Every structure is written in C-alpha cells, then in structure tokens.
Amino acid sequence: MLIPHDTRIALDTVVDLVNTAPESEPPPDDPADGPVDGLADVAALYAFAERHLISGVGTLGEKDLAAVRDVRARFAEVFAAPDPRAAADLVNRLVAAAGTTPQLTDHDGYDWHVHYFAPDASIADHLAADCGMALAFIIVAGEQERLRRCEAPDCGHAFVDLSRNRSRRYCSSRTCGNRLHVAAYRARRKEAAG
C-alpha cells in the first residue's frame, strides 16, 4: 500500500492522539493511581503539537484542550467502527465539522502537500481535518481493517497495520509482541517440564 508522506505523518499523529486517552493506557501498577490522560493539561497539548510539528498553533487554552479531547474521542470511534460504512460516516462528520479548506502548500522546507484545514483553524479543526482525511485515505483504499487496537491483554493502543499481509497484532513488536511471545514460551517450557 503506497501512502503519501503527508498522509503517513497524519496517520502517525492520529494514532498518537488516540493513544493519549486514559482508556488507551495500560492499567497502572497501583489501581489508586488510575489511568493517565496524555493530554492532562494545556502544557501537554502544546507538547503534543510540538512533537508532531503542527504548524500555526498560536496560543492554546482550556477550550482548545477540551475540543482536542473531543476530536480524540471521535477518532477512537473510527478505530472501533465495525465496518467501512460506519468508519466513513464518522470521518465524514469529523471532516465536515472542521470546515475543511484543501490548499496546496510548501512550507518549512517540505515539498508540495495538501493541508485540509483553513489557515486560521483551531488545533482541533486542524487535527480533525488533516487526520480525518488520512483516515479517509485508508477507508477509500478498502483498508479500514488496518485501523486496529493492540491485542495484548493489558494494552489498548491504536495503530495502523501497514504490514504487507495485514498481520500485525500488536502496537509494538518490541514491547507488547515480545512480552507475550516470551510469556507463551515460558508457559510452554513450564508445561513441558511439569
């Protein structure tokens, strides 16, 4: 599956955004700690915007944080959609609400690419438009099943399976995948020895 560079960046951004939700976090060691919100405050929102090189952010406040959390929840619904039609409906509503205004641009040393948000858009509308269109690309390609959640029992992170045969099961083969493979290996050895 050939994915344009800017679409891949937007897919990485939407995955990271969805994974900031408390329900995406593994259970804490101490249940009293509760789940952690990766967008707990405006400072975390600024850090997210900086990490993903989101341009034109300007001054952010509590209203922006609440709007981005709402967009995050709607993106999580796209990852949970039972079929392409449901996913398309969710993406259509997100993109329409963002007031998309596709424009070609070549800023900050990047070649020509499309921005789907208006130049003065809020960060929530920026994310809804650009990331929504990236998810639309996946749905239009008939690849909605690539929008997944990690199968590790103590994880729930979203990811986009870009493997050739759509066989990826874990958000990270280094952490979740390796941990489960080691646990299965130890269980087999214990059973064989017992």
CSV table of C-alpha atoms in Angstrom, one decimal:
chain,number,residue,atom,x,y,z
A,1,MET,CA,0.0,0.0,0.0
A,2,LEU,CA,1.6,3.3,-1.2
A,3,ILE,CA,0.8,6.1,1.3
A,4,PRO,CA,1.9,9.6,0.6
A,5,HIS,CA,4.4,11.1,3.1
A,6,ASP,CA,2.0,13.7,4.5
A,7,THR,CA,-0.8,11.1,4.9
A,8,ARG,CA,1.7,8.9,6.8
A,9,ILE,CA,2.6,11.8,9.1
A,10,ALA,CA,-1.1,12.4,9.7
A,11,LEU,CA,-1.7,8.7,10.4
A,12,ASP,CA,1.1,8.7,13.0
A,13,THR,CA,-0.4,11.8,14.5
A,14,VAL,CA,-3.9,10.4,14.8
A,15,VAL,CA,-2.6,7.2,16.4
A,16,ASP,CA,-0.6,9.1,18.9
A,17,LEU,CA,-3.6,11.3,19.6
A,18,VAL,CA,-5.9,8.4,20.2
A,19,ASN,CA,-3.3,6.8,22.4
A,20,THR,CA,-3.2,9.8,24.7
A,21,ALA,CA,-6.6,8.8,26.0
A,22,PRO,CA,-6.7,7.4,29.5
A,23,GLU,CA,-8.6,4.3,28.3
A,24,SER,CA,-5.7,3.6,25.9
A,25,GLU,CA,-3.2,3.4,28.7
A,26,PRO,CA,-2.2,0.0,30.3
A,27,PRO,CA,-3.6,-0.4,33.8
A,28,PRO,CA,-1.4,1.3,36.4
A,29,ASP,CA,0.6,-0.7,38.8
A,30,ASP,CA,-1.3,0.9,41.7
A,31,PRO,CA,-5.1,0.9,40.9
A,32,ALA,CA,-5.4,4.0,43.1
A,33,ASP,CA,-3.3,5.9,40.5
A,34,GLY,CA,-6.0,5.5,37.9
A,35,PRO,CA,-5.5,5.9,34.1
A,36,VAL,CA,-3.3,8.8,33.0
A,37,ASP,CA,-4.5,11.2,30.3
A,38,GLY,CA,-1.7,12.1,27.9
A,39,LEU,CA,-3.5,15.4,27.3
A,40,ALA,CA,-4.0,16.2,31.0
A,41,ASP,CA,-3.5,20.0,30.6
A,42,VAL,CA,-2.7,22.7,28.1
A,43,ALA,CA,1.1,22.2,28.5
A,44,ALA,CA,0.6,18.6,27.4
A,45,LEU,CA,-1.4,19.8,24.4
A,46,TYR,CA,1.5,22.2,23.5
A,47,ALA,CA,4.0,19.3,23.8
A,48,PHE,CA,1.8,17.2,21.5
A,49,ALA,CA,1.6,19.9,18.9
A,50,GLU,CA,5.4,20.4,19.1
A,51,ARG,CA,6.1,16.7,18.9
A,52,HIS,CA,4.0,16.4,15.7
A,53,LEU,CA,5.2,19.7,14.2
A,54,ILE,CA,1.7,21.1,14.0
A,55,SER,CA,2.1,24.5,12.4
A,56,GLY,CA,0.2,27.7,13.2
A,57,VAL,CA,-0.9,26.6,16.7
A,58,GLY,CA,-0.8,30.0,18.3
A,59,THR,CA,-2.0,30.5,21.9
A,60,LEU,CA,-3.8,27.5,23.3
A,61,GLY,CA,-6.2,27.4,26.2
A,62,GLU,CA,-8.7,25.1,28.1
A,63,LYS,CA,-11.2,25.5,25.3
A,64,ASP,CA,-8.7,24.1,22.8
A,65,LEU,CA,-7.8,21.2,25.2
A,66,ALA,CA,-11.5,20.3,25.5
A,67,ALA,CA,-12.0,20.5,21.7
A,68,VAL,CA,-8.9,18.3,21.0
A,69,ARG,CA,-10.1,15.7,23.6
A,70,ASP,CA,-13.5,15.6,21.8
A,71,VAL,CA,-11.8,15.1,18.5
A,72,ARG,CA,-9.6,12.4,20.1
A,73,ALA,CA,-12.8,10.6,21.3
A,74,ARG,CA,-14.3,10.7,17.8
A,75,PHE,CA,-11.1,9.3,16.3
A,76,ALA,CA,-11.2,6.5,18.8
A,77,GLU,CA,-14.7,5.7,17.5
A,78,VAL,CA,-13.3,5.4,14.0
A,79,PHE,CA,-10.8,2.8,15.2
A,80,ALA,CA,-13.6,0.9,16.8
A,81,ALA,CA,-16.0,1.1,13.8
A,82,PRO,CA,-17.4,-2.3,12.9
A,83,ASP,CA,-17.3,-1.7,9.1
A,84,PRO,CA,-16.1,0.8,6.5
A,85,ARG,CA,-19.5,2.4,6.2
A,86,ALA,CA,-19.6,3.3,9.9
A,87,ALA,CA,-16.0,4.5,9.8
A,88,ALA,CA,-16.8,6.6,6.7
A,89,ASP,CA,-19.8,8.2,8.4
A,90,LEU,CA,-17.7,9.1,11.5
A,91,VAL,CA,-14.8,10.5,9.3
A,92,ASN,CA,-17.3,12.5,7.2
A,93,ARG,CA,-18.8,14.1,10.3
A,94,LEU,CA,-15.4,15.0,11.7
A,95,VAL,CA,-14.1,16.5,8.5
A,96,ALA,CA,-17.3,18.4,7.8
A,97,ALA,CA,-17.3,19.9,11.3
A,98,ALA,CA,-13.7,21.0,10.9
A,99,GLY,CA,-14.7,23.1,7.8
A,100,THR,CA,-12.1,21.7,5.5
A,101,THR,CA,-10.5,24.0,3.0
A,102,PRO,CA,-8.0,22.0,1.0
A,103,GLN,CA,-4.9,24.0,0.0
A,104,LEU,CA,-1.6,23.2,-1.6
A,105,THR,CA,1.3,24.4,0.5
A,106,ASP,CA,5.1,24.1,0.6
A,107,HIS,CA,6.2,25.5,4.0
A,108,ASP,CA,9.0,24.8,6.4
A,109,GLY,CA,11.2,23.0,3.9
A,110,TYR,CA,8.5,20.4,2.9
A,111,ASP,CA,7.6,19.9,-0.8
A,112,TRP,CA,4.1,20.5,-2.0
A,113,HIS,CA,1.5,18.8,0.0
A,114,VAL,CA,-2.2,19.4,0.9
A,115,HIS,CA,-3.5,21.0,4.1
A,116,TYR,CA,-7.2,20.3,4.6
A,117,PHE,CA,-7.7,23.0,7.2
A,118,ALA,CA,-8.2,26.7,6.9
A,119,PRO,CA,-5.1,28.8,7.6
A,120,ASP,CA,-6.6,30.2,10.8
A,121,ALA,CA,-8.1,26.9,12.0
A,122,SER,CA,-8.0,25.9,15.7
A,123,ILE,CA,-5.8,23.0,16.6
A,124,ALA,CA,-8.8,20.7,17.0
A,125,ASP,CA,-10.0,21.6,13.5
A,126,HIS,CA,-6.5,21.2,12.1
A,127,LEU,CA,-6.3,17.7,13.6
A,128,ALA,CA,-9.9,16.7,12.6
A,129,ALA,CA,-9.3,17.8,9.0
A,130,ASP,CA,-5.8,16.5,8.3
A,131,CYS,CA,-6.0,13.3,10.4
A,132,GLY,CA,-9.6,12.7,9.2
A,133,MET,CA,-8.5,12.9,5.6
A,134,ALA,CA,-5.7,10.5,6.3
A,135,LEU,CA,-8.2,8.0,7.7
A,136,ALA,CA,-10.4,8.7,4.7
A,137,PHE,CA,-7.5,7.6,2.5
A,138,ILE,CA,-7.3,4.3,4.3
A,139,ILE,CA,-11.1,3.8,4.1
A,140,VAL,CA,-11.2,4.7,0.4
A,141,ALA,CA,-8.4,2.2,-0.3
A,142,GLY,CA,-10.6,-0.5,1.2
A,143,GLU,CA,-8.2,-0.9,4.1
A,144,GLN,CA,-10.3,0.0,7.1
A,145,GLU,CA,-9.3,-3.2,8.8
A,146,ARG,CA,-5.8,-1.8,9.1
A,147,LEU,CA,-7.1,0.5,11.8
A,148,ARG,CA,-6.6,-1.7,14.9
A,149,ARG,CA,-6.1,-1.9,18.6
A,150,CYS,CA,-3.3,-3.9,20.2
A,151,GLU,CA,-4.2,-7.5,21.0
A,152,ALA,CA,-2.1,-7.6,24.2
A,153,PRO,CA,-4.5,-8.1,27.1
A,154,ASP,CA,-3.0,-5.3,29.1
A,155,CYS,CA,-2.8,-2.8,26.3
A,156,GLY,CA,-5.3,-1.0,24.1
A,157,HIS,CA,-3.2,1.2,22.0
A,158,ALA,CA,-4.4,2.1,18.5
A,159,PHE,CA,-2.2,1.5,15.5
A,160,VAL,CA,-2.3,1.4,11.7
A,161,ASP,CA,-1.2,-2.0,10.4
A,162,LEU,CA,0.9,-1.2,7.4
A,163,SER,CA,2.3,-4.7,7.1
A,164,ARG,CA,2.0,-6.3,3.6
A,165,ASN,CA,-0.3,-9.1,4.7
A,166,ARG,CA,-2.2,-7.2,7.3
A,167,SER,CA,-0.9,-9.5,10.0
A,168,ARG,CA,0.3,-7.1,12.7
A,169,ARG,CA,-1.4,-7.8,16.0
A,170,TYR,CA,0.5,-5.6,18.5
A,171,CYS,CA,1.1,-1.9,18.7
A,172,SER,CA,4.8,-2.7,19.1
A,173,SER,CA,6.6,-5.9,18.4
A,174,ARG,CA,9.4,-4.8,20.7
A,175,THR,CA,7.2,-4.4,23.8
A,176,CYS,CA,3.7,-6.0,23.6
A,177,GLY,CA,4.5,-8.6,21.0
A,178,ASN,CA,7.8,-9.6,22.5
A,179,ARG,CA,6.4,-9.7,26.1
A,180,LEU,CA,3.6,-12.0,25.0
A,181,HIS,CA,5.9,-14.3,23.0
A,182,VAL,CA,8.2,-14.6,25.9
A,183,ALA,CA,5.3,-15.4,28.3
A,184,ALA,CA,4.0,-18.1,25.9
A,185,TYR,CA,7.5,-19.6,25.5
A,186,ARG,CA,7.9,-19.7,29.3
A,187,ALA,CA,4.4,-21.3,29.7
A,188,ARG,CA,5.3,-24.0,27.1
A,189,ARG,CA,8.6,-24.7,28.9
A,190,LYS,CA,6.9,-24.9,32.3
A,191,GLU,CA,4.3,-27.3,30.8
A,192,ALA,CA,6.9,-29.5,29.2
A,193,ALA,CA,9.0,-29.6,32.4
A,194,GLY,CA,6.0,-30.2,34.6
